[in-house]
């Protein structure tokens, strides 16, 4: 999500919105990402993106910079268009994703712009009826809670029993025979890379964001994105109870 500075509009008309969508689709295609849902409002927008080989930060930086330049040039304005950088929450499972997409599509309804989400022309519903709320009751769903205590338990960072990365690293080292020093080095041997992929995917399942795993492995977020998407042949799976021992 990204907001206009001081609540100002970032889309002045449909031409701005069309230009934004052209840039968004191009960046998603070039980044090998997936655009799962979107909704363009007046002073902000919401996206649900499945990242590929390029980090979300890189995609959003190019998207926001390009849109700001285009709007400033077209409307003869100067200065910042967006309020700081974008905000992002990592989606942890299918139920949370269903609630998130529903939340995105209902933005125009909550704002009183339309009575039905499918009537808003600038969302990924594209005139199709809103799917039935089959995954659960999302009436109170809010991915951006103002009070931390109200954060939905579906967000994986809220897991209390989440083993830290050091524990996961020790377990992976024991299972693979790769020393911790090698896991956190630039070693490119196949067994080491395989162990790093294994650690990355197990840490993600336990609730750790890629940026934290990248810091621990002393690697780049782009590399971690590849690790997270790769097929791992190691048959042993890490269990939270075992990781906490």
Short mmCIF file of C-alpha atoms in Angstrom, two decimals:
data_model
loop_
_atom_site.label_atom_id
_atom_site.label_comp_id
_atom_site.label_asym_id
_atom_site.label_seq_id
_atom_site.Cartn_x
_atom_site.Cartn_y
_atom_site.Cartn_z
CA UNK A 1 0.00 0.00 0.00
CA UNK A 2 1.15 3.55 -0.70
CA UNK A 3 -0.47 6.89 0.22
CA UNK A 4 -0.27 10.33 -1.32
CA UNK A 5 1.67 12.92 0.68
CA UNK A 6 -0.56 14.66 3.25
CA UNK A 7 -3.55 12.74 1.91
CA UNK A 8 -3.34 14.32 -1.56
CA UNK A 9 -4.58 12.47 -4.65
CA UNK A 10 -2.08 10.35 -6.54
CA UNK A 11 -4.59 9.73 -9.36
CA UNK A 12 -6.25 12.84 -10.80
CA UNK A 13 -8.18 11.09 -13.55
CA UNK A 14 -8.50 7.85 -15.51
CA UNK A 15 -5.48 8.71 -17.65
CA UNK A 16 -3.31 8.65 -14.53
CA UNK A 17 -4.82 5.32 -13.52
CA UNK A 18 -4.32 3.77 -16.96
CA UNK A 19 -0.70 4.89 -17.04
CA UNK A 20 -0.15 3.47 -13.55
CA UNK A 21 -1.65 0.10 -14.52
CA UNK A 22 0.48 -0.08 -17.66
CA UNK A 23 3.61 0.50 -15.57
CA UNK A 24 2.48 -1.97 -12.90
CA UNK A 25 1.77 -4.78 -15.36
CA UNK A 26 5.07 -4.18 -17.14
CA UNK A 27 7.06 -4.25 -13.89
CA UNK A 28 5.25 -7.38 -12.71
CA UNK A 29 6.00 -9.09 -16.02
CA UNK A 30 9.67 -8.03 -16.04
CA UNK A 31 10.09 -9.07 -12.40
CA UNK A 32 8.51 -12.52 -12.91
CA UNK A 33 6.03 -11.61 -10.18
CA UNK A 34 2.31 -12.31 -9.89
CA UNK A 35 -0.33 -9.61 -9.50
CA UNK A 36 -2.96 -11.30 -7.33
CA UNK A 37 -5.17 -8.28 -6.63
CA UNK A 38 -5.21 -4.50 -6.88
CA UNK A 39 -7.43 -1.53 -6.14
CA UNK A 40 -6.70 2.07 -7.13
CA UNK A 41 -8.35 4.73 -4.99
CA UNK A 42 -7.91 8.50 -5.11
CA UNK A 43 -5.05 9.12 -2.69
CA UNK A 44 -3.76 5.58 -2.26
CA UNK A 45 -3.68 2.09 -3.76
CA UNK A 46 -3.53 -1.51 -2.55
CA UNK A 47 -1.73 -4.41 -4.20
CA UNK A 48 -1.32 -8.11 -3.46
CA UNK A 49 1.86 -9.27 -5.19
CA UNK A 50 3.61 -12.63 -5.26
CA UNK A 51 7.25 -11.73 -5.78
CA UNK A 52 9.49 -13.61 -8.17
CA UNK A 53 13.21 -13.08 -8.68
CA UNK A 54 13.03 -9.35 -7.92
CA UNK A 55 12.33 -8.01 -4.43
CA UNK A 56 9.12 -6.18 -3.62
CA UNK A 57 11.14 -3.14 -2.57
CA UNK A 58 12.71 -2.91 -6.02
CA UNK A 59 9.34 -3.27 -7.78
CA UNK A 60 7.67 -0.65 -5.61
CA UNK A 61 10.54 1.82 -5.86
CA UNK A 62 10.39 1.73 -9.65
CA UNK A 63 6.58 1.87 -9.66
CA UNK A 64 6.30 4.84 -7.28
CA UNK A 65 9.16 6.77 -8.84
CA UNK A 66 7.82 6.33 -12.37
CA UNK A 67 4.28 7.29 -11.38
CA UNK A 68 5.43 10.37 -9.45
CA UNK A 69 7.46 11.62 -12.42
CA UNK A 70 4.58 11.03 -14.84
CA UNK A 71 2.00 12.77 -12.63
CA UNK A 72 4.28 15.73 -11.91
CA UNK A 73 5.02 16.22 -15.59
CA UNK A 74 1.43 15.79 -16.74
CA UNK A 75 -0.12 18.03 -14.11
CA UNK A 76 2.71 20.58 -13.94
CA UNK A 77 3.47 19.99 -10.27
CA UNK A 78 6.64 19.58 -8.22
CA UNK A 79 7.71 17.82 -5.08
CA UNK A 80 6.93 14.48 -3.52
CA UNK A 81 3.78 12.63 -4.57
CA UNK A 82 3.89 9.76 -2.08
CA UNK A 83 4.04 9.80 1.69
CA UNK A 84 7.35 8.07 2.28
CA UNK A 85 7.92 4.54 1.06
CA UNK A 86 5.28 1.86 0.63
CA UNK A 87 3.92 -0.26 3.48
CA UNK A 88 3.93 -4.03 3.22
CA UNK A 89 2.79 -7.06 5.21
CA UNK A 90 3.96 -10.58 4.44
CA UNK A 91 1.08 -12.94 3.69
CA UNK A 92 1.43 -16.23 5.54
CA UNK A 93 -1.25 -18.61 4.29
CA UNK A 94 -4.23 -19.05 1.97
CA UNK A 95 -6.81 -18.01 4.55
CA UNK A 96 -4.99 -14.75 5.22
CA UNK A 97 -4.58 -14.22 1.47
CA UNK A 98 -8.34 -14.66 0.96
CA UNK A 99 -9.04 -12.07 3.65
CA UNK A 100 -6.45 -9.70 2.22
CA UNK A 101 -7.83 -9.85 -1.33
CA UNK A 102 -11.37 -9.37 -0.03
CA UNK A 103 -10.19 -6.36 1.99
CA UNK A 104 -8.53 -4.86 -1.09
CA UNK A 105 -11.64 -5.26 -3.26
CA UNK A 106 -13.93 -3.76 -0.60
CA UNK A 107 -11.95 -0.51 -0.34
CA UNK A 108 -14.34 1.47 -2.59
CA UNK A 109 -17.34 0.14 -0.65
CA UNK A 110 -15.87 1.20 2.69
CA UNK A 111 -15.14 4.63 1.21
CA UNK A 112 -18.77 4.98 0.06
CA UNK A 113 -17.84 5.25 -3.62
CA UNK A 114 -19.91 2.24 -4.70
CA UNK A 115 -22.39 -0.12 -3.06
CA UNK A 116 -20.91 -3.24 -4.66
CA UNK A 117 -17.20 -3.95 -4.98
CA UNK A 118 -17.62 -5.19 -8.56
CA UNK A 119 -18.96 -1.76 -9.59
CA UNK A 120 -15.60 -0.10 -8.99
CA UNK A 121 -13.80 0.03 -12.37
CA UNK A 122 -10.28 0.23 -10.97
CA UNK A 123 -9.83 -3.07 -9.16
CA UNK A 124 -8.92 -6.61 -10.15
CA UNK A 125 -12.55 -7.75 -9.81
CA UNK A 126 -13.02 -6.25 -13.30
CA UNK A 127 -16.82 -6.27 -13.04
CA UNK A 128 -17.04 -9.84 -11.75
CA UNK A 129 -19.15 -10.49 -8.62
CA UNK A 130 -17.36 -10.59 -5.28
CA UNK A 131 -16.69 -14.27 -4.42
CA UNK A 132 -18.65 -15.72 -1.51
CA UNK A 133 -16.90 -15.44 1.84
CA UNK A 134 -16.28 -19.16 1.96
CA UNK A 135 -12.92 -19.09 3.72
CA UNK A 136 -14.28 -17.55 6.92
CA UNK A 137 -15.82 -14.42 8.40
CA UNK A 138 -13.68 -11.43 7.42
CA UNK A 139 -16.06 -8.65 8.46
CA UNK A 140 -13.53 -7.35 11.02
CA UNK A 141 -10.45 -8.17 8.96
CA UNK A 142 -7.88 -5.36 8.87
CA UNK A 143 -4.33 -5.98 7.60
CA UNK A 144 -3.25 -2.59 8.99
CA UNK A 145 -4.37 -2.65 12.67
CA UNK A 146 -3.56 0.54 14.57
CA UNK A 147 -3.13 -1.31 17.85
CA UNK A 148 -0.60 -4.15 17.87
CA UNK A 149 -2.76 -6.22 20.21
CA UNK A 150 -5.51 -6.36 17.58
CA UNK A 151 -3.24 -7.79 14.90
CA UNK A 152 -4.94 -10.90 13.44
CA UNK A 153 -3.38 -14.19 14.50
CA UNK A 154 -3.27 -15.17 10.81
CA UNK A 155 -0.28 -12.88 10.29
CA UNK A 156 2.68 -15.16 10.72
CA UNK A 157 4.82 -12.63 12.59
CA UNK A 158 2.33 -12.94 15.45
CA UNK A 159 3.33 -16.54 16.21
CA UNK A 160 4.45 -16.76 19.83
CA UNK A 161 6.03 -20.22 19.48
CA UNK A 162 8.17 -19.22 16.52
CA UNK A 163 11.72 -20.66 16.88
CA UNK A 164 14.43 -18.11 16.18
CA UNK A 165 16.70 -18.43 13.16
CA UNK A 166 19.67 -19.54 15.26
CA UNK A 167 17.69 -22.55 16.45
CA UNK A 168 16.53 -23.35 12.92
CA UNK A 169 20.12 -23.01 11.70
CA UNK A 170 21.41 -25.45 14.31
CA UNK A 171 18.72 -27.96 13.38
CA UNK A 172 19.45 -27.64 9.65
CA UNK A 173 23.17 -28.00 10.35
CA UNK A 174 22.51 -31.20 12.30
CA UNK A 175 20.27 -32.62 9.58
CA UNK A 176 22.48 -31.75 6.63
CA UNK A 177 25.97 -32.02 8.12
CA UNK A 178 26.78 -28.47 6.95
CA UNK A 179 28.56 -26.40 9.59
CA UNK A 180 26.91 -23.17 10.77
CA UNK A 181 29.98 -21.26 9.64
CA UNK A 182 29.49 -22.62 6.11
CA UNK A 183 25.76 -21.83 6.14
CA UNK A 184 26.59 -18.20 6.94
CA UNK A 185 29.45 -17.94 4.43
CA UNK A 186 29.73 -17.28 0.70
CA UNK A 187 30.43 -20.96 0.03
CA UNK A 188 28.89 -22.11 -3.26
CA UNK A 189 29.26 -25.88 -2.92
CA UNK A 190 26.06 -27.66 -3.92
CA UNK A 191 25.44 -29.20 -0.47
CA UNK A 192 25.87 -25.79 1.17
CA UNK A 193 23.49 -24.07 -1.26
CA UNK A 194 20.96 -26.88 -0.80
CA UNK A 195 21.19 -26.45 2.98
CA UNK A 196 20.68 -22.69 2.64
CA UNK A 197 17.58 -23.31 0.53
CA UNK A 198 16.33 -25.77 3.11
CA UNK A 199 16.94 -23.32 5.96
CA UNK A 200 15.26 -20.49 4.07
CA UNK A 201 12.10 -22.46 3.38
CA UNK A 202 11.86 -23.83 6.91
CA UNK A 203 12.42 -20.37 8.41
CA UNK A 204 9.70 -18.95 6.17
CA UNK A 205 7.30 -21.69 7.27
CA UNK A 206 8.09 -20.85 10.89
CA UNK A 207 7.19 -17.22 10.27
CA UNK A 208 10.43 -15.33 9.58
CA UNK A 209 10.50 -12.64 6.86
CA UNK A 210 13.00 -13.04 4.03
CA UNK A 211 14.89 -9.89 5.00
CA UNK A 212 15.66 -11.33 8.47
CA UNK A 213 16.73 -14.68 6.99
CA UNK A 214 18.94 -12.86 4.48
CA UNK A 215 20.62 -10.98 7.31
CA UNK A 216 21.27 -14.21 9.19
CA UNK A 217 22.69 -15.97 6.12
CA UNK A 218 24.63 -12.83 5.19
CA UNK A 219 23.07 -12.97 1.75
CA UNK A 220 20.93 -10.70 -0.42
CA UNK A 221 17.09 -10.64 -0.37
CA UNK A 222 17.12 -11.43 -4.11
CA UNK A 223 19.11 -14.62 -3.47
CA UNK A 224 16.74 -15.54 -0.63
CA UNK A 225 13.77 -15.11 -2.97
CA UNK A 226 15.33 -17.73 -5.26
CA UNK A 227 16.00 -20.02 -2.31
CA UNK A 228 12.40 -19.70 -1.15
CA UNK A 229 11.07 -20.67 -4.59
CA UNK A 230 13.50 -23.52 -5.29
CA UNK A 231 12.64 -27.19 -4.93
CA UNK A 232 14.34 -28.76 -1.93
CA UNK A 233 15.17 -32.47 -2.08
CA UNK A 234 16.12 -32.88 1.58
CA UNK A 235 13.38 -35.20 2.92
CA UNK A 236 13.66 -34.32 6.61
CA UNK A 237 11.30 -31.53 7.64
CA UNK A 238 11.85 -29.21 10.57
CA UNK A 239 9.26 -29.29 13.34
CA UNK A 240 8.79 -26.33 15.72
CA UNK A 241 9.04 -28.64 18.76
CA UNK A 242 12.35 -30.05 17.55
CA UNK A 243 13.67 -26.57 16.74
CA UNK A 244 13.04 -25.39 20.29
CA UNK A 245 14.98 -28.21 21.95
#
